[in-house]
Short mmCIF file of C-alpha atoms and ligand atoms in Angstrom, two decimals:
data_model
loop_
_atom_site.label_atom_id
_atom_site.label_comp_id
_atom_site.label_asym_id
_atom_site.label_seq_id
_atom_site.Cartn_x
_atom_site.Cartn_y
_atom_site.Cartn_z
CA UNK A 944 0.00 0.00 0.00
CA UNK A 945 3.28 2.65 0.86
CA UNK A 946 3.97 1.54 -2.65
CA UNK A 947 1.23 2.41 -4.03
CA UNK A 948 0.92 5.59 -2.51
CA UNK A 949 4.33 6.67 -2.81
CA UNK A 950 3.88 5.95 -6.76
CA UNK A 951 0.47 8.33 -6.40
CA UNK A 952 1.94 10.87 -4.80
CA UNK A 953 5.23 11.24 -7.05
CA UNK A 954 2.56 11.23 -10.11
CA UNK A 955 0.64 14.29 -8.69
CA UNK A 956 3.99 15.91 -7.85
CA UNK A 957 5.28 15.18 -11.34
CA UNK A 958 1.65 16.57 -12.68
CA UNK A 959 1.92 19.60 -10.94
CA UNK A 960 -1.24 18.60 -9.40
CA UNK A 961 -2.74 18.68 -5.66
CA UNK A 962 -2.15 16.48 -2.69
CA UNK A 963 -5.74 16.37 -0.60
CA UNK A 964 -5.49 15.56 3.19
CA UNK A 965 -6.94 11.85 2.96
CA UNK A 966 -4.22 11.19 0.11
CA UNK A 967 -1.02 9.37 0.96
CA UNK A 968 1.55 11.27 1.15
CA UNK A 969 5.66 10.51 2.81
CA UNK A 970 6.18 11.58 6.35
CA UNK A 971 8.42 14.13 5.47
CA UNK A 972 6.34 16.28 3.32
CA UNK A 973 3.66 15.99 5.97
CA UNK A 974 6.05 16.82 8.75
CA UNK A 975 7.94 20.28 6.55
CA UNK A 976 4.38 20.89 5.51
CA UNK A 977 3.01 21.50 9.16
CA UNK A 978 6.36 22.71 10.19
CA UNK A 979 6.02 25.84 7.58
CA UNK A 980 2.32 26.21 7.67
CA UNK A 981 1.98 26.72 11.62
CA UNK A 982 4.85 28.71 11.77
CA UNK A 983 3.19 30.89 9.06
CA UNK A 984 -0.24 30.89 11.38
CA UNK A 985 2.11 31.85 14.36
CA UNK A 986 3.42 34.74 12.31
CA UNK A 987 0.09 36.01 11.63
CA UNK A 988 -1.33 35.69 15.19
CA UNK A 989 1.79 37.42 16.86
CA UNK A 990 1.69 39.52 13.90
CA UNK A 991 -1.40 41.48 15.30
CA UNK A 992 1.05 43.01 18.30
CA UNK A 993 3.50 45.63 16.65
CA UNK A 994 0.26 47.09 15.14
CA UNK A 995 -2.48 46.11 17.51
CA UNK A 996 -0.31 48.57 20.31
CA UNK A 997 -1.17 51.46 17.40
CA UNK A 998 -5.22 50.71 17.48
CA UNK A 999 -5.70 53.21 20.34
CA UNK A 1000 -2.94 55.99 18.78
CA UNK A 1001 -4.28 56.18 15.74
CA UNK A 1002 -4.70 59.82 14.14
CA UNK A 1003 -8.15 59.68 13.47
CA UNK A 1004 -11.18 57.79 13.81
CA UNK A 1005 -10.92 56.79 10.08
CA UNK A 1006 -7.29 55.13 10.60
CA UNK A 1007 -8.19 53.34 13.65
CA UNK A 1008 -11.51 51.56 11.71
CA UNK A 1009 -8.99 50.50 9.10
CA UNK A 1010 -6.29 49.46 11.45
CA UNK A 1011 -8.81 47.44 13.35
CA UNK A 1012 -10.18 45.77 10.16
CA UNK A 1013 -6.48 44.98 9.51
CA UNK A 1014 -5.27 43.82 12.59
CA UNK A 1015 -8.79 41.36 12.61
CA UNK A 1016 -8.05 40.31 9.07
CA UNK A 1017 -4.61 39.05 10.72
CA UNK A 1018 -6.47 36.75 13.20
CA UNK A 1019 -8.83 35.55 10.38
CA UNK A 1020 -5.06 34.64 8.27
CA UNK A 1021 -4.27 32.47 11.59
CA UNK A 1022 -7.41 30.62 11.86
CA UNK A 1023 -7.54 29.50 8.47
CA UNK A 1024 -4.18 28.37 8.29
CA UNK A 1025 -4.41 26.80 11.32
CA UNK A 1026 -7.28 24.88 10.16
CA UNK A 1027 -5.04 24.01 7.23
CA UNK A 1028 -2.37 22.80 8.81
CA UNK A 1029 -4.51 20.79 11.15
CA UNK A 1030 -5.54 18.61 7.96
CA UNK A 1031 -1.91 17.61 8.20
CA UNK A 1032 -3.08 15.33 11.44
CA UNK A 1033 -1.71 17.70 14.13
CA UNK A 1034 -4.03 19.79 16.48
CA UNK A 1035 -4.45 23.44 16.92
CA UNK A 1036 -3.68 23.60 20.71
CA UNK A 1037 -0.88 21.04 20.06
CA UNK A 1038 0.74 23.51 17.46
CA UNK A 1039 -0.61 26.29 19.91
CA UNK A 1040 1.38 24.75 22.63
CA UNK A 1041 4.52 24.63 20.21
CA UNK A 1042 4.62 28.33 20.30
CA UNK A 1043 3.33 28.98 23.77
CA UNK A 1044 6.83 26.80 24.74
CA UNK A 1045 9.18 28.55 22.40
CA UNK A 1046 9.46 24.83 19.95
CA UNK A 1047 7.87 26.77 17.70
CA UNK A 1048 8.89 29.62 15.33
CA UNK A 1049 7.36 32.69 14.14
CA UNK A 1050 8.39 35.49 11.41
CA UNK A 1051 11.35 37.20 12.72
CA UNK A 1052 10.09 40.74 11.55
CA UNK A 1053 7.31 40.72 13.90
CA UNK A 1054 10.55 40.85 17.01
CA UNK A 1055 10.80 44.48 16.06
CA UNK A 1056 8.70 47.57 17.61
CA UNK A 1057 6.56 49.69 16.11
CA UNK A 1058 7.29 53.45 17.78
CA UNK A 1059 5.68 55.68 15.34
CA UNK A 1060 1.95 55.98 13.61
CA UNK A 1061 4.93 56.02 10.16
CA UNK A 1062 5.88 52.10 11.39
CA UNK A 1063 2.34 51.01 10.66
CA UNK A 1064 2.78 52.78 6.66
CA UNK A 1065 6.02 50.78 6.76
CA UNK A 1066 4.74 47.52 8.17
CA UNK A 1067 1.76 47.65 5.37
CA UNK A 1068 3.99 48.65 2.63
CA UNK A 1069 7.49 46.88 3.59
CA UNK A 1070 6.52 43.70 5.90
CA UNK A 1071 2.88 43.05 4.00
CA UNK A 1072 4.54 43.60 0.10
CA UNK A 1073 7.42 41.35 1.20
CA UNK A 1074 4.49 38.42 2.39
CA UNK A 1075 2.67 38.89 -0.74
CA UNK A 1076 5.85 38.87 -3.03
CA UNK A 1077 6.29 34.97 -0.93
CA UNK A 1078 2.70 34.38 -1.01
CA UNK A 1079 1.34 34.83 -4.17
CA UNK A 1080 3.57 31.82 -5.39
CA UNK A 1081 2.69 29.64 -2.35
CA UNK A 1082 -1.43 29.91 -3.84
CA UNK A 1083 -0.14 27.17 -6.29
CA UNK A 1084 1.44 24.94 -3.19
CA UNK A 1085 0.97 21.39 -3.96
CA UNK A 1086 -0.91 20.78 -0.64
CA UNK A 1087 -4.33 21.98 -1.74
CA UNK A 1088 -5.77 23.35 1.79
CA UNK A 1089 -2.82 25.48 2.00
CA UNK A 1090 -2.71 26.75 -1.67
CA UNK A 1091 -6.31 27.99 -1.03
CA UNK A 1092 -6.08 29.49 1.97
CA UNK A 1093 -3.18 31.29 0.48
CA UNK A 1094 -5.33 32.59 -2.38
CA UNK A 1095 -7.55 34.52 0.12
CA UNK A 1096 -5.11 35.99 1.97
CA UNK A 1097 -3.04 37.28 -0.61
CA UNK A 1098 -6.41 39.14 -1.84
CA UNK A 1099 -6.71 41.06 2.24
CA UNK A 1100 -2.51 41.30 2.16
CA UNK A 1101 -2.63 43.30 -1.03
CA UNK A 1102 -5.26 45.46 0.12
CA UNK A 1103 -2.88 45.85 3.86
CA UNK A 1104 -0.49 46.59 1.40
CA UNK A 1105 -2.08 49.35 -0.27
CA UNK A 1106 -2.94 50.52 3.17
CA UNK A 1107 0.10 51.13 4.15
CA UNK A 1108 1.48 52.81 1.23
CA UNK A 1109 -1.25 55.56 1.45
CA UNK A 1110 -0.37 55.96 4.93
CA UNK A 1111 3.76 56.59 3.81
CA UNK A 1112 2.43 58.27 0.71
CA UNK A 1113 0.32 61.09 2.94
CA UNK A 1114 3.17 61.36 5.37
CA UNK A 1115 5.84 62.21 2.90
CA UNK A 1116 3.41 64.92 1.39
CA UNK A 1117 2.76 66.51 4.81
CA UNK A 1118 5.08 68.14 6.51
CA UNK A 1119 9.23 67.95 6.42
CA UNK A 1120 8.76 66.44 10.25
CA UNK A 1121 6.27 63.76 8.90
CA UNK A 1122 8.15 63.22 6.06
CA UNK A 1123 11.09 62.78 8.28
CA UNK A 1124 8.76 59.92 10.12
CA UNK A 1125 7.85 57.95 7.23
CA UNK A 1126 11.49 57.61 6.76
CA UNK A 1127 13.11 57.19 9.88
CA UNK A 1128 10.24 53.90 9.56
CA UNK A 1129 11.39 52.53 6.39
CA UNK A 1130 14.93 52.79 7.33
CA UNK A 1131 14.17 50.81 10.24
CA UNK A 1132 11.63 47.85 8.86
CA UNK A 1133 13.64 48.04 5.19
CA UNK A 1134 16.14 45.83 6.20
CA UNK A 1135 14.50 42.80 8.84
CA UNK A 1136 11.45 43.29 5.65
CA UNK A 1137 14.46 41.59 3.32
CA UNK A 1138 14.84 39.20 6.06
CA UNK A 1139 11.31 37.60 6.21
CA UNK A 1140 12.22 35.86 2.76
CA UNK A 1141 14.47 33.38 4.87
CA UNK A 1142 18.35 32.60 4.81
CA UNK A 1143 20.16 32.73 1.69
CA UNK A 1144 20.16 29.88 -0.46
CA UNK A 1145 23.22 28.35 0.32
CA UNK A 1146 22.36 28.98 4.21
CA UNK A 1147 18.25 27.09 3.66
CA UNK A 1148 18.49 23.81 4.80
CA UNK A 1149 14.24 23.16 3.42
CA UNK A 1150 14.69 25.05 0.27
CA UNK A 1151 15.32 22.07 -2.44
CA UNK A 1152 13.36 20.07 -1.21
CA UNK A 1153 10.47 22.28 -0.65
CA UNK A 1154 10.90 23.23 -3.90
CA UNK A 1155 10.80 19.59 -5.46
CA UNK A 1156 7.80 18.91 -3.93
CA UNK A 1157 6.13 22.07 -5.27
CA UNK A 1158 5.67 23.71 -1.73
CA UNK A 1159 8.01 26.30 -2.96
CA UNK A 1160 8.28 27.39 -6.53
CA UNK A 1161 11.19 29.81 -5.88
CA UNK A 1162 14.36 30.06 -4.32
CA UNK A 1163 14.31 32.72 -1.02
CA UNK A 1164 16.77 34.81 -2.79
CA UNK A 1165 15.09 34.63 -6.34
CA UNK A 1166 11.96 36.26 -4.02
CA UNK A 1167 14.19 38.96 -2.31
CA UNK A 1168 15.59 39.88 -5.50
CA UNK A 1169 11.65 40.42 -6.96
CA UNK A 1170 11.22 42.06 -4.17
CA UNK A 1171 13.98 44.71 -4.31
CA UNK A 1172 12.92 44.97 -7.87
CA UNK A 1173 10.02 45.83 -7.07
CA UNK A 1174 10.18 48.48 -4.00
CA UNK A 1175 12.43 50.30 -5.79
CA UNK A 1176 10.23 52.28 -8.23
CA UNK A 1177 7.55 52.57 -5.38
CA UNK A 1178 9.82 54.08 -3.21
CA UNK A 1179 10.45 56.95 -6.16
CA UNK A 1180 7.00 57.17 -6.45
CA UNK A 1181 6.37 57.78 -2.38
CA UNK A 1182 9.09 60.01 -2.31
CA UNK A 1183 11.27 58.22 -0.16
CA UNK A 1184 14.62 56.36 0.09
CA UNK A 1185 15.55 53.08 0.68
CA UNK A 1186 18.43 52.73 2.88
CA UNK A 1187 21.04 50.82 0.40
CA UNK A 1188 24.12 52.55 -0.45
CA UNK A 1189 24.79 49.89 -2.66
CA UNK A 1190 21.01 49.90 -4.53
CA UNK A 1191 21.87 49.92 -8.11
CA UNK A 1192 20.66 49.08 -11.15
CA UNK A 1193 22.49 46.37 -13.17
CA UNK A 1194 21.83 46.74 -16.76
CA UNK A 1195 23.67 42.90 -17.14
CA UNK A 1196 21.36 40.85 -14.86
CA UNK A 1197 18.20 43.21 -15.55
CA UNK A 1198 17.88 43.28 -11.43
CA UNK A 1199 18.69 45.78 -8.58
CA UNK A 1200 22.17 45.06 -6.84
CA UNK A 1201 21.87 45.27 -3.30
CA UNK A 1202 23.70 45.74 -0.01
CA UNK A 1203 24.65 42.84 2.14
CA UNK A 1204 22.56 42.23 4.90
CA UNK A 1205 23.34 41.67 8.57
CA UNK A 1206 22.53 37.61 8.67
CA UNK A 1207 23.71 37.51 12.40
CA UNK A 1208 20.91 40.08 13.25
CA UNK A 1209 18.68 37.91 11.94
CA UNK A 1210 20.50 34.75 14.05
CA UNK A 1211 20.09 36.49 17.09
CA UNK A 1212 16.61 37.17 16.68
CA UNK A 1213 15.52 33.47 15.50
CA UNK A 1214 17.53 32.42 18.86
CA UNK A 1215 15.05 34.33 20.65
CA UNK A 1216 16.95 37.51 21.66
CA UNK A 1217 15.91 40.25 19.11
CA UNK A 1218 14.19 43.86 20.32
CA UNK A 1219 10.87 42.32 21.00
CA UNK A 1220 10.76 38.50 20.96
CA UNK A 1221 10.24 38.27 25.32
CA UNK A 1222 7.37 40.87 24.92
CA UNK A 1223 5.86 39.81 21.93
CA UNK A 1224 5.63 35.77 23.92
CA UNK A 1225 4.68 37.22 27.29
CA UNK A 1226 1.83 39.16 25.34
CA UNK A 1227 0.99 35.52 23.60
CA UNK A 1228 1.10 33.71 26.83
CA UNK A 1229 -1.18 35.99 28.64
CA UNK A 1230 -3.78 36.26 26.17
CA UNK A 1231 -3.81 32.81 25.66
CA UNK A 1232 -4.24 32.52 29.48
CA UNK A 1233 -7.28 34.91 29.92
CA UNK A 1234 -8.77 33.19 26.90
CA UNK A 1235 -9.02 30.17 28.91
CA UNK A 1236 -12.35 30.99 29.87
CA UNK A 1237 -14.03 31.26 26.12
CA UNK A 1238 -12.29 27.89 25.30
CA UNK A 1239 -14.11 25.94 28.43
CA UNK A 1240 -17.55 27.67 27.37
CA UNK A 1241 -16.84 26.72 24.27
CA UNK A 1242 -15.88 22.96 24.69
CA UNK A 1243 -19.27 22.61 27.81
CA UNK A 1244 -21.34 24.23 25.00
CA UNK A 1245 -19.89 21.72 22.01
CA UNK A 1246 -20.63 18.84 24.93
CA UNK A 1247 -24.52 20.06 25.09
CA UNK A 1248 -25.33 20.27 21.51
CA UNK A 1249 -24.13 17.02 21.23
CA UNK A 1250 -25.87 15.94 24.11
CA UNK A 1251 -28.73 17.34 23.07
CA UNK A 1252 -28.31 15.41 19.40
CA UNK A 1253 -28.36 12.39 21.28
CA UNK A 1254 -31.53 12.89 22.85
N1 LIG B 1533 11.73 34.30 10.49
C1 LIG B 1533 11.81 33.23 11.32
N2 LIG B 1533 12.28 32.03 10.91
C2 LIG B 1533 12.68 31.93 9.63
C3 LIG B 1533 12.62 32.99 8.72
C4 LIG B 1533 12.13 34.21 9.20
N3 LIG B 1533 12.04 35.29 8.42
N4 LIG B 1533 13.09 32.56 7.54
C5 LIG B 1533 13.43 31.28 7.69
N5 LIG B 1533 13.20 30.90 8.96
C6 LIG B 1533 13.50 29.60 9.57
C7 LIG B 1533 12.74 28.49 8.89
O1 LIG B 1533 11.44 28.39 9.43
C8 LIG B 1533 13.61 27.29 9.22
O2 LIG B 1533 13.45 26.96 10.59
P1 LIG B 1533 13.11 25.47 11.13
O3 LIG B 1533 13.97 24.52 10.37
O4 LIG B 1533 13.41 25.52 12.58
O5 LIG B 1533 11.68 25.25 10.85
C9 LIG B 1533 15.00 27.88 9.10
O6 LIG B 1533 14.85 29.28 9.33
C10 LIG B 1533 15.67 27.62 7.77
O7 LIG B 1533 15.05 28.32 6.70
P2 LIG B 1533 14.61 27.67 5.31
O8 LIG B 1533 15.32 26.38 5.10
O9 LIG B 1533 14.77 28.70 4.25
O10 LIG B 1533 13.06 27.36 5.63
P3 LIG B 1533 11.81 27.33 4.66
O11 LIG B 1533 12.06 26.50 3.46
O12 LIG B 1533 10.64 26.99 5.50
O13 LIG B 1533 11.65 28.85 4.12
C11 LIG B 1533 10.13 30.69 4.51
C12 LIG B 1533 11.36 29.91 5.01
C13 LIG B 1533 10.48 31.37 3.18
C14 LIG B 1533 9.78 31.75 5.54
C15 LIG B 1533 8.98 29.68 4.28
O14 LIG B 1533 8.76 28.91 5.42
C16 LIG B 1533 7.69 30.34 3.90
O15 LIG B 1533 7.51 30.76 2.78
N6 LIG B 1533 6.71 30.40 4.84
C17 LIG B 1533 5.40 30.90 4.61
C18 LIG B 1533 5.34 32.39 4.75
C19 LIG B 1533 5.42 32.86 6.16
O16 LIG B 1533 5.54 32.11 7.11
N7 LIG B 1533 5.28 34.15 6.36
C20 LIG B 1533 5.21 34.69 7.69
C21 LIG B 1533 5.43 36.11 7.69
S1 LIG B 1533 4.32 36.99 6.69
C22 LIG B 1533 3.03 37.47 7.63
O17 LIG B 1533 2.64 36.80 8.49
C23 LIG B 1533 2.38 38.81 7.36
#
C-alpha cells in the first residue's frame, strides 16, 4: 500500500497537481508541511502586536476603523491556516502549545517595535509587500488546503499593502517632520522586511526540497531579488529612500544590486533575543491565558449540543 501511494503521490507531484489531506503522502512532506504552515499561522497571530499597540494611537477615527479591520483580518489569516495545517493530522492547541513553549517559530520581523503611527505605513507597505511577493507563489502549493487558503489571503494582504502605502504616501506629502517619520520607519523595517524571505540559499536547509515537492516554486533569494525589484520604483513614487548605499541598477542581470545584509541580526533574533521576541511571547502567553475561559464555554457548550443530538 506505501507503494502504491508513494507511486500516487510522485505522479501528482510530477503533474503539478494537488495532494488532498486523505491522500497518501511521505512523512516528510507531511512533517515540513506543518512545520512551515503553523509557523506561518504563528506569524500572523503574533503579527497582530506591533500594530495592535497602534489601534488606540491612531490619528483619526478613520485610521483606527482600518487598522482594526487589519489587525482582525490578521487573526482571520491564523485561523484559516491553522485549520489548514490541522488537515496535516496535528491539532491546533498542540501547534498552539509549540509556540506557547518557544518549539515553535514565528516570522522574525514581527521581534521588532513599532514606535511611530509612520511604522504602521512601513509595516503595510514593507513587511505586508514582502508576504505577498512569498505568497502569491505559495497559492499554487501542492498541498491543496494550503494553496487555497493562500489565495484569500493574498487578496486582504494586497489590500494591507495598499494601506500602508497611502499611509507613507500622505506622510511624505505633509510636513518635512512627517516626512522625516515615514522615513526614519522605512529605514528601520527596510532591512529585517528583506529578512522575512528566509536565509540565503546556500544557508536554507528546506529550500530544495520544498521546492521539489512544489511547496516552494522559488528560491528565497530569487523572491528577495523580486522584491527589491520591485520596491524600488515605489519608493520613487512615495518620495522616499531606501536605505542601500549599494542599490543599483544592473543593466547585465536586468535586477537591482543590493547591499549585504546583517545575517547575524537575523540569528540572534531566531535564537530568541531580538528587540521584541520576550514581549511579543509574554503578550501571547497571557492572552492565551485569559482566553481560557471562552475555550471551556466553548468545549461545555460543544458537549450540550451534542448531548442534546443524542436525545
Ligand atoms: N523568520 C523566522 N524564521 C525563519 C525565517 C524568518 N524570516 N526565515 C526562515 N526561517 C527559519 C525556517 O522556518 C527554518 O526553521 P526550522 O527549520 O526551525 O523550521 C530555518 O529558518 C531555515 O530556513 P529555510 O530552510 O529557508 O526554511 P523554509 O524552506 O521553510 O523557508 C520561509 C522559510 C520562506 C519563511 C517559508 O517557510 C515560507 O515561505 N513560509 C510561509 C510564509 C510565512 O511564514 N510568512 C510569515 C510572515 S508573513 C506574515 O505573516 C504577514
Amino acid at each position: 500500500e506505501e507503494r502504491a501511494g508513494q507511486d500516487h503521490f510522485d505522479r501528482i507531484i510530477a503533474e503539478d497537481s494537488r495532494i488532498e489531506p486523505r491522500d497518501w503522502m511521505p512523512a516528510a512532506y507531511r512533517k515540513t508541511l506543518t512545520r512551515q504552515v503553523s509557523q506561518h499561522a504563528h506569524s500572523e497571530i503574533i503579527g497582530m502586536q506591533p500594530e495592535a499597540n497602534w489601534i488606540t494611537r491612531a490619528p483619526s477615527l478613520k485610521r483606527k476603523s482600518i487598522l482594526m479591520a487589519k489587525v482582525q483580518d490578521e487573526a482571520g489569516h491564523g485561523l484559516y491556516l491553522y485549520s489548514a495545517a490541522e488537515t496535516l493530522g496535528t491539532p491546533r492547541h498542540e501547534l498552539n502549545q509549540q509556540l506557547l513553549e518557544g518549539r515553535a517559530k514565528y516570522s522574525s520581523i514581527f521581534n521588532y517595535p513599532a514606535r511611530t503611527w509612520a511604522d504602521m505605513g512601513a509595516i503595510g507597505w514593507l513587511v505586508d509587500g514582502a508576504a505577498i511577493c512569498n505568497q502569491v507563489p505559495l497559492c499554487r502549493a501542492s498541498y491543496g488546503p494550503y494553496g487555497r487558503a493562500m489565495v484569500r489571503i493574498c487578496k486582504e494582504e494586497s489590500f494591507h499593502q495598499r494601506q500602508g502605502w497611502e499611509i507613507l504616501y500622505e506622510l511624505s506629502h505633509g510636513t518635512p517632520e512627517q516626512k522625516q517619520m515615514a522615513q526614519d520607519a522605512v529605514n528601520r523595517f527596510y532591512g529585517p522586511a528583506l529578512q522575512m524571505f528566509g536565509p540565503p540559499d546556500g544557508d536554507s536547509p528546506h529550500s530544495q526540497q520544498s521546492m521539489a515537492w512544489n511547496i516552494k516554486r522559488f528560491s528565497n533569494d530569487e523572491l528577495r531579488q523580486r522584491f527589491v525589484d520591485m520596491m524600488v520604483p515605489q519608493a520613487e513614487a512615495l518620495g522616499l529612500t531606501l536605505p542601500d548605499p549599494d542599490l543599483k541598477w544592473n543593466e547585465e542581470r536586468g535586477h537591482y544590486d543590493y547591499g549585504a545584509l546583517d545575517w547575524n541580526e537575523f540569528k540572534t533574533v531566531l535564537s530568541g533575543a531580538g528587540p521584541c521576541n520576550v514581549q511579543r511571547m509574554q503578550r501571547r502567553r497571557q492572552a492565551h491565558a485569559e482566553g481560557a475561559w471562552v475555550r471551556e464555554a466553548a468545549v461545555a457548550y460543544a458537549a450540550k449540543m451534542a448531548e442534546r443530538a443524542a436525545e
